[in-house]
Tab-separated table of C-alpha atoms in Angstrom:
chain	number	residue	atom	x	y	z
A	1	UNK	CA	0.000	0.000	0.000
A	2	UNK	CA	1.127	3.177	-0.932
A	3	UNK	CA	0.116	4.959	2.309
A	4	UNK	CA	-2.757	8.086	2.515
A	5	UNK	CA	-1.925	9.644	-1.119
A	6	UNK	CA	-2.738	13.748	-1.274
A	7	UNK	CA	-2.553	15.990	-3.821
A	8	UNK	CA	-1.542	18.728	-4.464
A	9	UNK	CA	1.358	18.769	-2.300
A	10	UNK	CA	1.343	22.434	-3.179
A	11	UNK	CA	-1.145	24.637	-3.983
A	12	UNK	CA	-0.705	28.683	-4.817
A	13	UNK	CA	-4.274	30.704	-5.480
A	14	UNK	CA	-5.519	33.766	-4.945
A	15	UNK	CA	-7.889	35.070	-2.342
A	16	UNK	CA	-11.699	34.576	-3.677
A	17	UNK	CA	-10.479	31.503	-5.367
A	18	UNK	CA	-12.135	27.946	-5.120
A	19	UNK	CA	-9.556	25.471	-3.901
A	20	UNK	CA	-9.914	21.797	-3.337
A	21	UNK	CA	-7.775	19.502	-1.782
A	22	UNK	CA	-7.574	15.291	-2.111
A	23	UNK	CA	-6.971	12.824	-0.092
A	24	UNK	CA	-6.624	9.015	-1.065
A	25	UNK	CA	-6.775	6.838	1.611
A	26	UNK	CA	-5.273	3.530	2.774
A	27	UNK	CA	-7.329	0.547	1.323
A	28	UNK	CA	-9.175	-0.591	4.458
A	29	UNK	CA	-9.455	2.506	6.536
A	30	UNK	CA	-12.636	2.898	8.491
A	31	UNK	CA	-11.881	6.324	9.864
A	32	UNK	CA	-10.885	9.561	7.991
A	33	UNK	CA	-9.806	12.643	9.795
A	34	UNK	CA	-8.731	16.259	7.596
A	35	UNK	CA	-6.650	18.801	9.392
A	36	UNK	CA	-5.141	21.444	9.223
A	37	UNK	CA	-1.974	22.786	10.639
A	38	UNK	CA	-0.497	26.095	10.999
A	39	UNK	CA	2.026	27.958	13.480
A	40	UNK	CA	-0.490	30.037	15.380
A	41	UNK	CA	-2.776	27.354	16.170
A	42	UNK	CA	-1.020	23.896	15.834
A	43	UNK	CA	-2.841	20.924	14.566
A	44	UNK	CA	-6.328	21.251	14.512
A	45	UNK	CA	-8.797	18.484	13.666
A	46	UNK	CA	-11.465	20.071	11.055
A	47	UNK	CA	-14.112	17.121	9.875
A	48	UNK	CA	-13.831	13.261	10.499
A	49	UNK	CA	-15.775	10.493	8.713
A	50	UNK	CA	-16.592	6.606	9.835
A	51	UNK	CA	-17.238	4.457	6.942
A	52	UNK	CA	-17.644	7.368	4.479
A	53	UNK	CA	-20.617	9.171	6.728
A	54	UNK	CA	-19.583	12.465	8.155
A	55	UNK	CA	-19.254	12.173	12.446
A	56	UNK	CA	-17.864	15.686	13.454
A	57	UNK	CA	-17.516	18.515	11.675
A	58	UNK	CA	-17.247	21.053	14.349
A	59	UNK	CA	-14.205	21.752	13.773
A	60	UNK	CA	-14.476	23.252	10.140
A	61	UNK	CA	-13.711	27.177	10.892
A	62	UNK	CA	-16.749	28.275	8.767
A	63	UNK	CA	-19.684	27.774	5.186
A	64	UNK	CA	-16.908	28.291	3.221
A	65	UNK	CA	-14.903	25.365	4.498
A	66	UNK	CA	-16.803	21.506	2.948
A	67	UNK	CA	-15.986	18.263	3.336
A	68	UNK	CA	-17.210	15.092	1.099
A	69	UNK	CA	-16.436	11.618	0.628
A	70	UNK	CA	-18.539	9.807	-1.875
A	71	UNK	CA	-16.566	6.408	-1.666
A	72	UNK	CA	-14.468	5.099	0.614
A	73	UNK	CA	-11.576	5.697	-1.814
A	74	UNK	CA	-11.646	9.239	-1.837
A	75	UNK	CA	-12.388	12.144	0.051
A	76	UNK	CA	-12.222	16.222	-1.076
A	77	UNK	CA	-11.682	19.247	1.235
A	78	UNK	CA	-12.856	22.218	-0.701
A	79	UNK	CA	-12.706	26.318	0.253
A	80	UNK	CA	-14.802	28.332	-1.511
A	81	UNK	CA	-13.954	31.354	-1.693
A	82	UNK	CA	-10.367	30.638	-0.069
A	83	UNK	CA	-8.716	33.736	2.071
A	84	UNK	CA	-5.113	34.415	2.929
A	85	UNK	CA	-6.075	33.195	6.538
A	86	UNK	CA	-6.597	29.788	4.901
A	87	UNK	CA	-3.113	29.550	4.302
A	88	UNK	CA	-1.639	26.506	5.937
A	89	UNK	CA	-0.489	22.485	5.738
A	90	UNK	CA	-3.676	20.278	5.573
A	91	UNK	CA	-3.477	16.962	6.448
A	92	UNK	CA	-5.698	13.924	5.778
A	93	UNK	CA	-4.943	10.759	8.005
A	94	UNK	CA	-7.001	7.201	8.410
A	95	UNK	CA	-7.307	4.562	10.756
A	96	UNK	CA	-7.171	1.315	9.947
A	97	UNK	CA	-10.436	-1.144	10.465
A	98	UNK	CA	-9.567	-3.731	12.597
A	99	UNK	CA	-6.231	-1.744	13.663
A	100	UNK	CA	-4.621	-0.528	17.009
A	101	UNK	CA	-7.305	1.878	18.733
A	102	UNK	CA	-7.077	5.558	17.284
A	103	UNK	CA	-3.589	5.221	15.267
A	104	UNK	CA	-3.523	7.047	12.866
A	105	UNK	CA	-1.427	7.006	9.308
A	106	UNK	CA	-1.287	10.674	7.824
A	107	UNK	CA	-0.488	12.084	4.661
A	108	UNK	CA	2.305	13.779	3.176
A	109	UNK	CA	-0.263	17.296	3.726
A	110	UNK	CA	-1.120	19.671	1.498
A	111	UNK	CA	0.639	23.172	1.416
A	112	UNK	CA	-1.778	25.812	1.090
A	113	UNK	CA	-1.337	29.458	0.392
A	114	UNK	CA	-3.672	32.187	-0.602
A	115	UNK	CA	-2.503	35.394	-1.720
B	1	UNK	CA	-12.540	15.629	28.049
B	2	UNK	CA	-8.850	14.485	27.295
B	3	UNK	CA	-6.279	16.465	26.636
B	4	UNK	CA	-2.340	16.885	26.557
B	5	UNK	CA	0.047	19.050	27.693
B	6	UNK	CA	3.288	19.247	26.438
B	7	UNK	CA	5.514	21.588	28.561
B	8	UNK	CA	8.292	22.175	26.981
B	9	UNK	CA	7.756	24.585	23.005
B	10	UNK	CA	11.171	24.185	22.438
B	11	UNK	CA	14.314	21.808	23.595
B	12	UNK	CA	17.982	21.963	22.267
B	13	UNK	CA	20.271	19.080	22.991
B	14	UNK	CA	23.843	18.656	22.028
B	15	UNK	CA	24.275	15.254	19.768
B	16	UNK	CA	25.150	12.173	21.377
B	17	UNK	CA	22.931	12.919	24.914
B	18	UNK	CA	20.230	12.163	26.264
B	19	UNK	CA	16.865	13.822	25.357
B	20	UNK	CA	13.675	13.211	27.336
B	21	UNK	CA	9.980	15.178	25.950
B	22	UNK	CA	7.822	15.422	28.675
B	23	UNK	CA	3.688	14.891	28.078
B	24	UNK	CA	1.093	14.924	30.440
B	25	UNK	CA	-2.283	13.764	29.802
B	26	UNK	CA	-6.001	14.220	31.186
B	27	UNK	CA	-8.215	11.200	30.690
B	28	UNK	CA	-10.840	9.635	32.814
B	29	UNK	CA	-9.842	6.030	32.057
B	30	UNK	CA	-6.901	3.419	30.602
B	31	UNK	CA	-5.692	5.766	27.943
B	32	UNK	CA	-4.548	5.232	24.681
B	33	UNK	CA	-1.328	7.269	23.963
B	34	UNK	CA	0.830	8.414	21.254
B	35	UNK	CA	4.067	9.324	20.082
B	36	UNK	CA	4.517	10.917	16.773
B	37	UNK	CA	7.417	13.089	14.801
B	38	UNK	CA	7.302	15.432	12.408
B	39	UNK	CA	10.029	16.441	9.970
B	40	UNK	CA	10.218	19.451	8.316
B	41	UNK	CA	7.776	19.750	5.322
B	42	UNK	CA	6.693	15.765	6.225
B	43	UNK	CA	3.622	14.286	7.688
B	44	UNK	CA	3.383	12.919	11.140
B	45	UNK	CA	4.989	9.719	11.235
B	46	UNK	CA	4.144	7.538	14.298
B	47	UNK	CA	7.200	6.656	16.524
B	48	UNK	CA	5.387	4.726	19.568
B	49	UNK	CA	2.245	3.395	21.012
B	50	UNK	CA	1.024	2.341	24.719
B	51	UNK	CA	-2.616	0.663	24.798
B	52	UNK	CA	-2.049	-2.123	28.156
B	53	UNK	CA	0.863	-4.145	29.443
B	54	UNK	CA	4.315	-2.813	30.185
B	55	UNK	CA	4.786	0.466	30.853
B	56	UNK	CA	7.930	1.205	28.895
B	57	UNK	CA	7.044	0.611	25.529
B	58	UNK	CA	9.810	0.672	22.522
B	59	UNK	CA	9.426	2.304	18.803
B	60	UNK	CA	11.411	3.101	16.242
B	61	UNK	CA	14.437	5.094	15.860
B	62	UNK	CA	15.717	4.449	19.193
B	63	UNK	CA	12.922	6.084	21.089
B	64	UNK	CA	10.866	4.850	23.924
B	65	UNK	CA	8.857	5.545	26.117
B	66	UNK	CA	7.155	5.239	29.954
B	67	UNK	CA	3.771	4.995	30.894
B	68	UNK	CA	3.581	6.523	34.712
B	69	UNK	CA	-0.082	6.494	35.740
B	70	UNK	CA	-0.005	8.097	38.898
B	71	UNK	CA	1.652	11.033	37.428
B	72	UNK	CA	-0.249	11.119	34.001
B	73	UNK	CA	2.664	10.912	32.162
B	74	UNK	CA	4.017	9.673	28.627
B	75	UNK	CA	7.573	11.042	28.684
B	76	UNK	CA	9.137	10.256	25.725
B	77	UNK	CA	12.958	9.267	25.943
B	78	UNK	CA	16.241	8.728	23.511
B	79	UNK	CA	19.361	7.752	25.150
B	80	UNK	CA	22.007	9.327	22.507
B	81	UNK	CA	20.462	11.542	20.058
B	82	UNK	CA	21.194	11.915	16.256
B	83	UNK	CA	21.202	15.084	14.522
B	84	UNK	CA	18.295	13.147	12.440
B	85	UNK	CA	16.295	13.498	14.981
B	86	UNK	CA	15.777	16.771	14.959
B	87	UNK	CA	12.293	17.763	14.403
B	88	UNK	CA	8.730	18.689	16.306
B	89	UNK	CA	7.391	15.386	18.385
B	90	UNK	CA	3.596	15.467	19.313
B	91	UNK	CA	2.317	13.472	22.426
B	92	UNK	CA	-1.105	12.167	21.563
B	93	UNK	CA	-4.456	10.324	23.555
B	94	UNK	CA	-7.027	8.625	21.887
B	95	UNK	CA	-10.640	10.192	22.049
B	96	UNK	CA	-13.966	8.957	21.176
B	97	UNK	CA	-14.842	7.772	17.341
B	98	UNK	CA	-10.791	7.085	16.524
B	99	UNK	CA	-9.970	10.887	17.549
B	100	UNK	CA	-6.505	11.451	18.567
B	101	UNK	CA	-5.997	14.960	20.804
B	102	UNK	CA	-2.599	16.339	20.267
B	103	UNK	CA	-0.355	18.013	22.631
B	104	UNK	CA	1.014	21.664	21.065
B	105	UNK	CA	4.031	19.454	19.863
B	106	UNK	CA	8.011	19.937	20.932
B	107	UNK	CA	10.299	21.524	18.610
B	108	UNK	CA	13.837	19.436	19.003
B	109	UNK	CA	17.098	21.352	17.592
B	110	UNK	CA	20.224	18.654	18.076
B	111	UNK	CA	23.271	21.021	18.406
B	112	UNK	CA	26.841	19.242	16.707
């Protein structure tokens, strides 16, 4: 397995701009978690999902920030319209059905910045 | 609710000595606790785990770690450190629904 796959690894827009980020997790995850990370406010967990079904999404700063998985393959993180505030390292991380309570395997992240 | 506190923002060791990250925990029962290090422009990367059983649990690069209930500690230890190793270490618990609640993470700088 090639680990929880994101993309971009890099992403450069401008403020007003639609931006969505991917996440590809590890084949037989049962938990997905999105967060993001910055140096003012650490690691904060934004949306999680059992089995593809949203749990928790009080952590997603505001209507602009979404969250979707339509198969368990695949989930999207999408800010519309993005602000320079946005800018920051999002990670997506799984855990594994059947695996050690609560570990988690993150991604590589996505770094965000909105000019 | 859980949470972790990790005391120390930033440590600086001189390669080849001893490093020890201190996290405290709040949790109501057996916790679930977590070790994980971050390199610059990486992902987390899990370095140790402690669910039941001994106390001083081993991972990888060296590390380990001690479970110390009565002080609510998961103190994370490295008897000779590496100039590898430097990089920000977050002290984790598990939470309801797979959560994990991190600690504000330790930056370690490894002087040569």
């Amino acid at each position: 397995d090639a680990g929880v796959i994101q993309s971009p690894r890099h992403e450069v827009t401008e403020m007003g701009q639609e931006v969505t980020l991917r996440c590809k997790p590890i084949s037989g995850h049962n938990s997905l978690f999105w967060y993001r990370q910055t140096m003012m406010r650490g690691l904060e967990l934004l949306i999680y999902f059992n089995n593809n079904v949203p749990i928790d999404d009080s952590g997603m700063p505001e209507d602009r920030f979404s969250a979707k998985m339509p198969n368990a393959s695949f989930s999207t993180l999408k800010i519309q319209p993005s602000e320079p505030r946005d800018s920051a390292v999002y990670f997506c991380a799984n855990t594994l059905a059947g695996g050690d309570y609560n570990e988690q395997f993150f991604g590589p992240g996505t770094r965000l910045t909105v000019l | 609710a859980q949470s972790v506190t990790q005391p120390d923002i930033h440590i600086t060791v001189s390669e080849g000595a001893s490093l020890e990250l201190r996290c405290n925990y709040s949790y109501g029962a057996t916790p679930y606790l977590f070790w994980y290090v971050q390199s610059p422009g990486q992902g987390l990367q899990l370095l140790l785990k402690y669910f039941s059983g001994d106390t001083l649990v081993q991972g990888i690069k060296g590390f380990e770690a001690e479970f110390k209930r009565s002080q609510s500690s998961f103190n994370l230890r490295k008897p000779s450190v590496h100039w590898s190793d430097a990089a920000e270490y977050f002290c984790a618990v598990g939470a309801l629904g797979n959560k994990l609640v991190f600690g504000a993470g330790t930056i370690l700088r490894v002087k040569s």
